[in-house]
Coordinates of C-alpha atoms in Angstrom, one line a residue:
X1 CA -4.0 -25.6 -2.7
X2 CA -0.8 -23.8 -3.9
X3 CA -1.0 -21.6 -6.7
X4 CA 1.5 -23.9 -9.1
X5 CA -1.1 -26.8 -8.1
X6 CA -3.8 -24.5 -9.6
X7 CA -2.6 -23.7 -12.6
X8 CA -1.0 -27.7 -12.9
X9 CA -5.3 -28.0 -12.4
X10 CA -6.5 -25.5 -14.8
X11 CA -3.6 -26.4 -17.6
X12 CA -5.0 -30.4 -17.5
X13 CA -8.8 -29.4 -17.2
X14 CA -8.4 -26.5 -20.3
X15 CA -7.5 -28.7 -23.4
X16 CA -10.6 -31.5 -22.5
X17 CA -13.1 -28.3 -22.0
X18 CA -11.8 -26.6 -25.0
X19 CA -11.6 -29.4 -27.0
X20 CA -15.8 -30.5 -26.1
X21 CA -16.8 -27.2 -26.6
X22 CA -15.5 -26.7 -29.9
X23 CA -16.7 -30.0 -30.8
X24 CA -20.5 -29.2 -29.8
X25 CA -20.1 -25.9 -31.3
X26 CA -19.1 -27.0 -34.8
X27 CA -21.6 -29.9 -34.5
X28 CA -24.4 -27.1 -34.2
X29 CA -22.9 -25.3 -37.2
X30 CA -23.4 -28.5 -39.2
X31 CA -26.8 -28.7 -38.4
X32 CA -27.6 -24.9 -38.7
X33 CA -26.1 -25.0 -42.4
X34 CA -28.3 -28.4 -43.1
X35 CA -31.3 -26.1 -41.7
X36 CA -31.8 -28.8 -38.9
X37 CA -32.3 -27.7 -35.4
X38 CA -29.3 -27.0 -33.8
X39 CA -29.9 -27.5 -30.3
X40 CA -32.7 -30.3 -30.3
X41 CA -30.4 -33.6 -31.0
X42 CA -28.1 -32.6 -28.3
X43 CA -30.9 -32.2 -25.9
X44 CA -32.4 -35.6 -26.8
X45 CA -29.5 -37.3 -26.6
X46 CA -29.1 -35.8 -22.8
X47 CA -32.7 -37.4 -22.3
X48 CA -31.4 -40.4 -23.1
X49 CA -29.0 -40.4 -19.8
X50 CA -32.1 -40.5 -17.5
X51 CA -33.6 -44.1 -18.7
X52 CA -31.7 -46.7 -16.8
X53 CA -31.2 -49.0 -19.6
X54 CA -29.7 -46.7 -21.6
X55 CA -27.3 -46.4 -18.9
X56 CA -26.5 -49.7 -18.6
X57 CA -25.6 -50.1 -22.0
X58 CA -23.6 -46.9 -22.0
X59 CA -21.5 -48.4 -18.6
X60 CA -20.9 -51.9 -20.6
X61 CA -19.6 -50.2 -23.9
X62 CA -17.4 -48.2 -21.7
X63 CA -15.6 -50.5 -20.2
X64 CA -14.3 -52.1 -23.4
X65 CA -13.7 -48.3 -24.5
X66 CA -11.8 -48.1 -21.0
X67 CA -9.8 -50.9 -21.4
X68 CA -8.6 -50.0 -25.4
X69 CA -7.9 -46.0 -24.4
X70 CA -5.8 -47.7 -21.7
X71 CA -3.4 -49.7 -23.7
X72 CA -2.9 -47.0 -26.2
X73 CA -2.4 -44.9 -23.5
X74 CA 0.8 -47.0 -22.0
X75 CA 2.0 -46.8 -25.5
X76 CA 1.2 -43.2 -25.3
X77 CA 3.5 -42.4 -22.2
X78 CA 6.3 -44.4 -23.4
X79 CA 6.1 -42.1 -26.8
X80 CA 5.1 -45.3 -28.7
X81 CA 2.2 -44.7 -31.2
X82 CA 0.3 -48.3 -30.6
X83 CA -2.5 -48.2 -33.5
X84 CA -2.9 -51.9 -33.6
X85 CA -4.8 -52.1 -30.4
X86 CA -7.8 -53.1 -32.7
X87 CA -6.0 -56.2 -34.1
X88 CA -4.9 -57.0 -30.7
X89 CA -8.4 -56.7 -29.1
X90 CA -10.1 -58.9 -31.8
X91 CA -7.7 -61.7 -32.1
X92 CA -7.3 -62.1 -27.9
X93 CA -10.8 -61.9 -28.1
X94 CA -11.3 -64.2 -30.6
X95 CA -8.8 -67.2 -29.3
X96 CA -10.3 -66.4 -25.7
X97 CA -13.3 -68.0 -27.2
X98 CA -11.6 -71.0 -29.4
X99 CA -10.3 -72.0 -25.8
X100 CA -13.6 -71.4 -23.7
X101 CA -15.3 -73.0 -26.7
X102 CA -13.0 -76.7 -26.2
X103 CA -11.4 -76.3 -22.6
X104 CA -13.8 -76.9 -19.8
X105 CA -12.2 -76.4 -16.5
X106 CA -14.2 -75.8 -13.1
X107 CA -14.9 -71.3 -12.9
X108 CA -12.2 -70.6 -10.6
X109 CA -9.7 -72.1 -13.3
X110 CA -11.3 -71.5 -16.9
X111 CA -12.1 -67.2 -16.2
X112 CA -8.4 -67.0 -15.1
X113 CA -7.3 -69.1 -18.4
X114 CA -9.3 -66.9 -20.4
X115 CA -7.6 -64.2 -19.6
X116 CA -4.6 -64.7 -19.9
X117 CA -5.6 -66.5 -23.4
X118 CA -6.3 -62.5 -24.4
X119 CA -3.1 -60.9 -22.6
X120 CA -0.7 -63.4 -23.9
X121 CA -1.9 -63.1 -27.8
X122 CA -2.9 -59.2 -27.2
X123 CA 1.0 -59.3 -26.3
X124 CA 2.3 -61.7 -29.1
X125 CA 1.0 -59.3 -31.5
X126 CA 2.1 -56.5 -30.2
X127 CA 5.5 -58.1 -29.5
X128 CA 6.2 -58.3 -33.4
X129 CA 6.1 -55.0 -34.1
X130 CA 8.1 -54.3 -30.2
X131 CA 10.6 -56.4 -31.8
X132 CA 10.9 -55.3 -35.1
X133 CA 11.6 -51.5 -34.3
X134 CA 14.1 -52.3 -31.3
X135 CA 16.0 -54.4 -34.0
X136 CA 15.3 -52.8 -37.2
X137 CA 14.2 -49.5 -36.5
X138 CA 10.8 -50.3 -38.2
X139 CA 7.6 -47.3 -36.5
X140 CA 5.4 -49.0 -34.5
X141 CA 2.8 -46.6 -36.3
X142 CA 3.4 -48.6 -39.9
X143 CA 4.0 -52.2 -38.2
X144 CA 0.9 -52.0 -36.3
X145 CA -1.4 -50.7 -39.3
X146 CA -0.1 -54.4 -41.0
X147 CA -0.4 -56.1 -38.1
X148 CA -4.1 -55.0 -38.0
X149 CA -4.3 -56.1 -41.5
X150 CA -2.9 -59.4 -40.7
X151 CA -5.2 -59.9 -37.8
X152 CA -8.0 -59.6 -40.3
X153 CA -6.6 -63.2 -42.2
X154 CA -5.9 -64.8 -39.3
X155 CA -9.1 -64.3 -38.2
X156 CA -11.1 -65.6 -41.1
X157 CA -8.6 -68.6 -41.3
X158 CA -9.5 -69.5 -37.8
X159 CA -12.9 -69.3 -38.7
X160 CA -13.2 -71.7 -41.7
X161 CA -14.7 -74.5 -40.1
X162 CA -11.7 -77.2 -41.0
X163 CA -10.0 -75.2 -38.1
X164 CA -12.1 -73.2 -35.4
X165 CA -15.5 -72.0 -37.2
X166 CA -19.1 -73.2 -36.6
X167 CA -21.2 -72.3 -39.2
X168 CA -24.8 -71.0 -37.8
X169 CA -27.0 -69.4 -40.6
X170 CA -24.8 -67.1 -42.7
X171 CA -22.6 -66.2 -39.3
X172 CA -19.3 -67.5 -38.6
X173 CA -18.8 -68.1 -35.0
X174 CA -16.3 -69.8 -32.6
X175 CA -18.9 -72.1 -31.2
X176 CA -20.5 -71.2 -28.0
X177 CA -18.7 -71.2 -24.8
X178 CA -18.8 -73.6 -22.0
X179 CA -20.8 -71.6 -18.9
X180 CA -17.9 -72.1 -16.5
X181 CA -16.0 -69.5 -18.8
X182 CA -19.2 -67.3 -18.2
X183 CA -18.4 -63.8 -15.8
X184 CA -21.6 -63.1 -13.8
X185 CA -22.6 -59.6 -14.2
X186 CA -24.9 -57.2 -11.7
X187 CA -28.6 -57.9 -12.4
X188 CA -30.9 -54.4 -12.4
X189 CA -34.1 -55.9 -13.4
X190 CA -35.5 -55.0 -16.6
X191 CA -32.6 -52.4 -16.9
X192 CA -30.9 -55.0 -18.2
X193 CA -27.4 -56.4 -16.4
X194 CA -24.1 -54.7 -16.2
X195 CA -21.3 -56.8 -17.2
X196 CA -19.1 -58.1 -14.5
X197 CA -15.9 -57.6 -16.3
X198 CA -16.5 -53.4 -15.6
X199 CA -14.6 -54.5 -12.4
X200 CA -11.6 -55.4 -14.3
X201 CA -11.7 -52.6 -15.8
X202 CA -11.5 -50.4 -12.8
X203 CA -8.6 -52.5 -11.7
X204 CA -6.7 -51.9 -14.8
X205 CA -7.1 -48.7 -14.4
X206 CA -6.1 -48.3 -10.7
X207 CA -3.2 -51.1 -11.8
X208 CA -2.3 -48.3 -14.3
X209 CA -1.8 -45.6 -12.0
X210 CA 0.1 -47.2 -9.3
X211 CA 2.4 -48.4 -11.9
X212 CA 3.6 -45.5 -13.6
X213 CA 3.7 -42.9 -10.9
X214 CA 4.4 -44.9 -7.7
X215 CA 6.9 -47.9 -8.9
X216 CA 10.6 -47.5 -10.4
X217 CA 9.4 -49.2 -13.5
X218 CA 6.5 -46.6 -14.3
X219 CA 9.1 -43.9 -13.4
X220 CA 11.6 -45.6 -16.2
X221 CA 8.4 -46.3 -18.7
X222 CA 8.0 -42.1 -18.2
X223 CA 11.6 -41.3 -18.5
X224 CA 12.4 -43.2 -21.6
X225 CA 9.6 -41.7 -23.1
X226 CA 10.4 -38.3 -22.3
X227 CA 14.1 -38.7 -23.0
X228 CA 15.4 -42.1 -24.7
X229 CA 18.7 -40.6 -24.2
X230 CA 18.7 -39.5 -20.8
X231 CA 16.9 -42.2 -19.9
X232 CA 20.1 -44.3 -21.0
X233 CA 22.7 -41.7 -19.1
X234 CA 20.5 -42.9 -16.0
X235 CA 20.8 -46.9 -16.5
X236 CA 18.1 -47.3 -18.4
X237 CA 17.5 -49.8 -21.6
X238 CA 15.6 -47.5 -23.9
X239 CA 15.1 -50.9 -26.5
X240 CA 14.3 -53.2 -23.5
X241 CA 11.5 -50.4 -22.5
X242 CA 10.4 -49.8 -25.5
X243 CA 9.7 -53.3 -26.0
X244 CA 8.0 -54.3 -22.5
X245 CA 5.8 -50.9 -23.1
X246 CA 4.3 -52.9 -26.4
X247 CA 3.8 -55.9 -24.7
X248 CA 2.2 -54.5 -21.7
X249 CA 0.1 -52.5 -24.2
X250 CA -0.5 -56.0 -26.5
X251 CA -1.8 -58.0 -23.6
X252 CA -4.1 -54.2 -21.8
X253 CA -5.3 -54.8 -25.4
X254 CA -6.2 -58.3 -25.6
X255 CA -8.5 -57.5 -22.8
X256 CA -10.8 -54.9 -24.2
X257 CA -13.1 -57.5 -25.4
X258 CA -13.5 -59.9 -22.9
X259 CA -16.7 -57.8 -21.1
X260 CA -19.0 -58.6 -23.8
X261 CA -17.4 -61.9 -24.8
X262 CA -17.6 -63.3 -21.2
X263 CA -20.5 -61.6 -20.0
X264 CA -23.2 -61.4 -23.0
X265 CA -22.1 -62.8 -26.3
X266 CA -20.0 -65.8 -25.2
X267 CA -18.9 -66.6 -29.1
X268 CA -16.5 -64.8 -31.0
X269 CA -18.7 -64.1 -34.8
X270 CA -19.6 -61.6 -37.0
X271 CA -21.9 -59.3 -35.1
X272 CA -18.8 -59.0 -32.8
X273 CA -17.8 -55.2 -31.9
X274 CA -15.2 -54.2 -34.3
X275 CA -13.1 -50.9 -34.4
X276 CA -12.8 -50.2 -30.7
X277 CA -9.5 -49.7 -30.6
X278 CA -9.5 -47.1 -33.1
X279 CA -11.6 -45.7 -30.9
X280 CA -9.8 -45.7 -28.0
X281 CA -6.9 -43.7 -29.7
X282 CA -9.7 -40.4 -29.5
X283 CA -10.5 -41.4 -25.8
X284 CA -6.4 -41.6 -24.6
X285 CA -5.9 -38.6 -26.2
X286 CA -9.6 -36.8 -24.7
X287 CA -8.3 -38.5 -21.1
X288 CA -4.5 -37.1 -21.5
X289 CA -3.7 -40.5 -20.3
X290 CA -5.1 -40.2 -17.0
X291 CA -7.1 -43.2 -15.5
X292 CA -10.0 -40.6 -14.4
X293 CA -10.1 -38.7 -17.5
X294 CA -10.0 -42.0 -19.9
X295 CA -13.1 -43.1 -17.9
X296 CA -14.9 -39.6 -18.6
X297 CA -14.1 -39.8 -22.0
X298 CA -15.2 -43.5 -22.3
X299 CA -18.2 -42.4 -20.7
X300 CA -18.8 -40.1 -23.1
X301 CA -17.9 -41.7 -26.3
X302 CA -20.2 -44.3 -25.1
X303 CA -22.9 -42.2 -24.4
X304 CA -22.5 -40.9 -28.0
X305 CA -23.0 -43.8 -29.2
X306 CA -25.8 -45.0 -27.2
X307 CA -28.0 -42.3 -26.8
X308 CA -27.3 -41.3 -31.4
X309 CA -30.2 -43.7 -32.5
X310 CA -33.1 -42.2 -30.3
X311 CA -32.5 -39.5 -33.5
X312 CA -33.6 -41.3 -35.9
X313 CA -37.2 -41.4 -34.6
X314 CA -37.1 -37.7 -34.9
X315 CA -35.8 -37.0 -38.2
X316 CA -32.3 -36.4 -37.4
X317 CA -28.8 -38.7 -38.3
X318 CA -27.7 -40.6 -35.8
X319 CA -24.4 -39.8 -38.0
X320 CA -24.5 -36.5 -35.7
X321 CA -23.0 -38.7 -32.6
X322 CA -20.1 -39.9 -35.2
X323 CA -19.3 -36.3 -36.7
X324 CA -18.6 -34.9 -32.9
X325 CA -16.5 -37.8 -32.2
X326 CA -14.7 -36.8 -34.7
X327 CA -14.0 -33.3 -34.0
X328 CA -13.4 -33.8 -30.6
X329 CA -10.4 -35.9 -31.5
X330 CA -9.1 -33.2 -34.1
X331 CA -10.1 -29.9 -31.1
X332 CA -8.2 -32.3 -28.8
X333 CA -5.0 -31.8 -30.6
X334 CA -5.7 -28.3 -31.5
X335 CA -6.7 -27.3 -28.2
X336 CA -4.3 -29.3 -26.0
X337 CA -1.0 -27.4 -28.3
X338 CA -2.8 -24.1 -27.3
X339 CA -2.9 -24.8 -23.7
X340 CA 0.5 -26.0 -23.9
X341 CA 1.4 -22.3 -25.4
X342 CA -0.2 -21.0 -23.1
X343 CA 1.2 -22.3 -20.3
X344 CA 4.6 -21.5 -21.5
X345 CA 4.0 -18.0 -21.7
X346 CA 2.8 -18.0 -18.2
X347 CA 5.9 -19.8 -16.9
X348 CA 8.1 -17.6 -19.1
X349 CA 6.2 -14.1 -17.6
X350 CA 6.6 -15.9 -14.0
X351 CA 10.3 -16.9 -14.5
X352 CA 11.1 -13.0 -16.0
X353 CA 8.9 -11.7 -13.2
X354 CA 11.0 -13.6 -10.3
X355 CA 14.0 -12.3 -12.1
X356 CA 13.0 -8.8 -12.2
X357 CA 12.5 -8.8 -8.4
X358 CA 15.8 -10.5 -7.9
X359 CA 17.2 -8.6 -10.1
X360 CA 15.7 -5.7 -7.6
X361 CA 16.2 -6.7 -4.5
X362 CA 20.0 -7.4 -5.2
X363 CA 20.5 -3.8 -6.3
X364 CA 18.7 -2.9 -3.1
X365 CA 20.8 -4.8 -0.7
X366 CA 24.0 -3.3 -2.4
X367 CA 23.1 0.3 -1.7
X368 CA 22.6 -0.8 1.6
X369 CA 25.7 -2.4 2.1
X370 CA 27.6 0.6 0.6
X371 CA 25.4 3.0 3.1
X372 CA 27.0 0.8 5.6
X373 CA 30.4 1.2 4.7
X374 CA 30.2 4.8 4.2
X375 CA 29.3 4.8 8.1

């Protein structure tokens, strides 16, 4: 491997390392000052990785994480802040299961609808606020933080039981879905059974690296985000980008929810997972918006969360798992600005070092060409 390939290596592996290491470190701190133990949650939390269920559940949970980090991450390379990927999630997961709940169409036909039930209104929503800052300059950031709220009515209208809602016990529900909108998942015994909808999330994810670095369109996505107005010297729509970047994130959004809807819960209701696109914000950023390092980071994130309630049974706060999520998310930024510096300085000393011998080597070659003339 070439040296600038190294360092390209060592620059994108610093910042995640950095930013974990930190994040256990200050974690350890906490517990130290609380006079708790300060290695003993973090080593029965790694015990919990060896129990099969437990990794079962960790794989399912990271594949909605997946899915979430990956529509903020197209956001993310387009320089588009998309913080409504929660409200997006929940309401294409929600109508997903209004439709499977009254539309019963053979398998082959009601998974497919399903789907694109959650892209389409993961896109509407994210289309509003697309819309409103390519014609009225509104931030994405503030537009999606009302949309979320928005999402939060529309959501409990569509649950009052004049419109979509069942009522079961005190738990408003969609109504169970009919089994041909069930997804099949992969059966390990009394592990438990991984959802089969993980394979849509490895094809977003391979989807999402073809796109952007091996099609014209991901090379435009890049470019307007790097540079709206070079992007424009070059024939690009900066607007028309900006707005297809929301409504490819909208609809990657709609998605996230579908693994446990289709392949467990089969009713949208209260007990469904909320907040996961919050969440995927911390993993994008964790991942840099790589495929491979957003499923690491989902990985982990769900292992956190998975592995934090074995604590309780020993006297420690699951909490623990929530407080290192956080600081990895704030090390993240810290550490990825000073492996940015860094690698600036480097370029800069390799830049003035390549100088200096040109500079050299041009002074020797004219005392060698005067020597030759004096001859």
């Amino acid at each position: 491997m070439k040296k600038f390939d190294k360092e390209r290596v060592l620059l994108a592996v610093a910042g995640p390392v950095i930013a974990l290491a930190v994040a256990f470190a200050l974690s350890a701190i906490v517990l130290l000052a609380s006079g708790k133990n300060p290695i003993e949650p973090f080593t029965l939390m790694f015990e919990q990785l060896g129990y099969s269920d437990k990794q079962v559940l960790i794989i399912n949970q990271a594949s909605m994480y997946y899915i979430a980090a990956l529509a903020v991450a197209v956001g993310f390379r387009m320089n588009l802040f998309n913080i409504g990927v929660d409200g997006q999630y929940q309401l294409g997961a929600m109508l997903a299961a209004v439709v499977g709940a009254h539309a019963n169409l053979p398998a082959v036909l009601q998974i497919p609808l399903l789907l694109l039930t959650a892209m389409c209104t993961g896109a509407f929503w994210a289309g509003i606020a697309g819309v409103l800052k390519v014609t009225r300059g509104v931030s994405e950031v503030v537009a999606t933080i009302m949309l979320n709220a928005i999402a939060t009515s529309v959501i409990a209208y569509l649950w009052l039981p004049d419109v979509f809602g069942v009522k079961i016990g005190n738990n408003n529900t969609t109504g169970e879905m009919h089994e041909s909108g069930w997804v099949p998942g992969i059966d390990l015994g009394e592990a438990g059974e991984i959802y089969g909808l993980v394979v849509l999330a490895a094809l977003l994810g391979i989807g999402y690296w073809v796109v952007l670095n091996r099609t014209r369109f991901g090379f435009d996505l890049r470019a307007s985000g790097a540079s709206e107005s070079a992007a424009a010297a070059s024939g690009v729509d900066p607007k028309r980008m900006t707005l297809t970047a929301m409504l490819i994130s909208g609809a990657v959004a709609g998605l996230a929810g579908l693994p446990i809807l289709m392949g467990d819960a089969h009713t949208y209701n209260l007990n469904f997972p909320t907040g996961i696109g919050f969440l995927g914000i911390g993993i994008a950023l964790l991942g840099r918006n790589s495929p491979v390092g957003i499923a690491f980071a989902a990985l982990l994130w769900a292992w956190l969360d998975k592995a934090s309630p074995e604590l309780d049974f020993h006297g420690y706060d699951k909490e623990i798992a929530v407080i290192m999520q956080g600081i990895i998310v704030l090390a993240v930024v810290v550490s990825y600005e000073a492996v940015r510096e860094w690698g600036l300085r480097r370029q800069q000393r390799r830049v003035g070092a390549e100088l200096a011998a040109g500079h050299v080597l041009g002074a020797t070659d004219n005392n060698v060409n005067k020597e030759v003339a004096g001859r």
